mmCIF file of C-alpha atoms in Angstrom:
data_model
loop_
_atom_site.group_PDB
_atom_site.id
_atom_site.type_symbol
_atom_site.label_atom_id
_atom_site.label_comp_id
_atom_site.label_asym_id
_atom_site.label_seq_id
_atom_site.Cartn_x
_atom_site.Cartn_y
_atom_site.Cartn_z
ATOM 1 C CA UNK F 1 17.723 39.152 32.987
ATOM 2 C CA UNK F 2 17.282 40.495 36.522
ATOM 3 C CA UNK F 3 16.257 36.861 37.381
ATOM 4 C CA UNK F 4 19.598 35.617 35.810
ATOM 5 C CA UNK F 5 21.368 38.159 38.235
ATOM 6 C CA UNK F 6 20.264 36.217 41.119
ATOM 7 C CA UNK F 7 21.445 32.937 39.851
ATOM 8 C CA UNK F 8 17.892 31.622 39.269
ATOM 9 C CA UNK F 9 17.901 29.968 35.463
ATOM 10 C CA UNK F 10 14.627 28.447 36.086
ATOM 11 C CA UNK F 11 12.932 31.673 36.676
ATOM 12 C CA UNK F 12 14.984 33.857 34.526
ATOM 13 C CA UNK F 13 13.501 31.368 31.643
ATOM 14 C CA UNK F 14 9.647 30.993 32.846
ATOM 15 C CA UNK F 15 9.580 34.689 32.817
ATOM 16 C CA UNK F 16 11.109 35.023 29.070
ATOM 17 C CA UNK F 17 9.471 32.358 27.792
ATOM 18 C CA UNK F 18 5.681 33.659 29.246
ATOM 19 C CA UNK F 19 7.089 37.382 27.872
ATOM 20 C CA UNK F 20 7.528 35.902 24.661
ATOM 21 C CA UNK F 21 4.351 34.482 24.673
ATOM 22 C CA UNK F 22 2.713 37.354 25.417
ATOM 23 C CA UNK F 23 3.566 39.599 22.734
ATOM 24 C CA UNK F 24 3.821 36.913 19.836
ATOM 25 C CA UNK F 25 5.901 38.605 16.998
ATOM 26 C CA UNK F 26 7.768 41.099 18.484
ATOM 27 C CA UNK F 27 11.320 40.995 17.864
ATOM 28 C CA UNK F 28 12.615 42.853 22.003
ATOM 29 C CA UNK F 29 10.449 39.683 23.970
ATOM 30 C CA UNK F 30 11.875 36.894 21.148
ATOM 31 C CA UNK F 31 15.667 38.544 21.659
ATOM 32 C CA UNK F 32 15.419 38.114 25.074
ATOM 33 C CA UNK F 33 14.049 34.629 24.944
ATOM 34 C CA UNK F 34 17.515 33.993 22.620
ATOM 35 C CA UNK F 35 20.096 35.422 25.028
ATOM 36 C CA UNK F 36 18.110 34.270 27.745
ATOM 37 C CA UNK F 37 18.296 30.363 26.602
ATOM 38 C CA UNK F 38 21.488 30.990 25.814
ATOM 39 C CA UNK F 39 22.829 32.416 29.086
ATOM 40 C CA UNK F 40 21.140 29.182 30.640
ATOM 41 C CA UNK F 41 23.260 26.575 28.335
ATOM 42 C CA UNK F 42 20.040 25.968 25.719
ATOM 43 C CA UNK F 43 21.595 26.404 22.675
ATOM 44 C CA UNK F 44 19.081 23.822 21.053
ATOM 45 C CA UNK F 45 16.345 25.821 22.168
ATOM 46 C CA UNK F 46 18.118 29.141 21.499
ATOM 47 C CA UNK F 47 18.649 28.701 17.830
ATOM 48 C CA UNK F 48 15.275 27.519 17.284
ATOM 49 C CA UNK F 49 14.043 30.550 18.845
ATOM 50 C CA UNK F 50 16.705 32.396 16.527
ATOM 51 C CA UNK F 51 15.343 30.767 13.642
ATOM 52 C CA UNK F 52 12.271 32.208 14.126
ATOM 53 C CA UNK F 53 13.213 35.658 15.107
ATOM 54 C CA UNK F 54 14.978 35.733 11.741
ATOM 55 C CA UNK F 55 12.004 36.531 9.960
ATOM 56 C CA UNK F 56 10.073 38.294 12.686
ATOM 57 C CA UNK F 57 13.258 40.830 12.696
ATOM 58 C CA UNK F 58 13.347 41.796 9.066
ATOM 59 C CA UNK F 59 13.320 45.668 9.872
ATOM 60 C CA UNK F 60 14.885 45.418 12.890
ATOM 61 C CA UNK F 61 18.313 47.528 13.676
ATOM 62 C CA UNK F 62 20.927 45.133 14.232
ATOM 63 C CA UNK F 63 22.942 48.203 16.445
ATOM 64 C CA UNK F 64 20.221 48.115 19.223
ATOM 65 C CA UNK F 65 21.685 46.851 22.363
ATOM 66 C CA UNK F 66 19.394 43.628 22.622
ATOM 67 C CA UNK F 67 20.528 42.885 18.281
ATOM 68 C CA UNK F 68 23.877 43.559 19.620
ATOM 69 C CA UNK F 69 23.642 41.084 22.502
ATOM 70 C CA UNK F 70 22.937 38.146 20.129
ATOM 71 C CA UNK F 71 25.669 38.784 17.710
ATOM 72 C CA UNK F 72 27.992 36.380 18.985
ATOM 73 C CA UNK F 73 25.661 33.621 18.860
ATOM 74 C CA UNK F 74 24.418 34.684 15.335
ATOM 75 C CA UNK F 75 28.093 34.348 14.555
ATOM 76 C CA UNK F 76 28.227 30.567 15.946
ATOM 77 C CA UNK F 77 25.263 29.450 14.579
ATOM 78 C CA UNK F 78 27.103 30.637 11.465
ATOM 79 C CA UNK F 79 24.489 32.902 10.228
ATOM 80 C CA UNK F 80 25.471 35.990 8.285
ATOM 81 C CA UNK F 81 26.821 39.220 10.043
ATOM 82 C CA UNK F 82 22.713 40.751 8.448
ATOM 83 C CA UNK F 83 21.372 37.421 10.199
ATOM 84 C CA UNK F 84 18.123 38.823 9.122
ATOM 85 C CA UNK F 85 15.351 37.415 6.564
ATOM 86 C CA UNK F 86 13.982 39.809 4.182
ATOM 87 C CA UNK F 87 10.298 40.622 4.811
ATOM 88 C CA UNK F 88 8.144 37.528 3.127
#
């Protein structure tokens, strides 16, 4: 987000995206991703990422600032308020 800060979206992305990569699975790098693409106008590529978060996120608490940070787009991609998939 830092990257964001300093206007670069290019870099503010690379650095989420390779996060993300880096720690497949885990629901604080994939969040970040989300509000990340988001922040940068990539909607597309933020709800895909949301999509998959979804089920990675099954225990996660919704009240946690970075949960908290994606509500609003939860909310436009017209997902339930408990956007989260039950564990498979």
């Amino acid at each position: 987000r830092y990257a964001l800060r300093l206007g670069d979206k290019g870099w503010a992305e690379r650095l989420a995206r390779d996060f993300a990569a880096a720690a497949p699975n885990q629901v604080a790098p994939l969040a970040n991703l989300i509000d990340i693409l988001e922040k940068c106008g990539k909607r597309k590529d933020a709800a895909a990422e949301f999509a998959k978060l979804r089920d990675v996120a099954a225990e996660a608490d919704l009240d946690t600032p970075a949960m908290k940070r994606l509500a609003p787009l939860a909310k436009e991609l017209k997902f339930p308020a408990d956007w989260r998939n039950p564990r498979k």
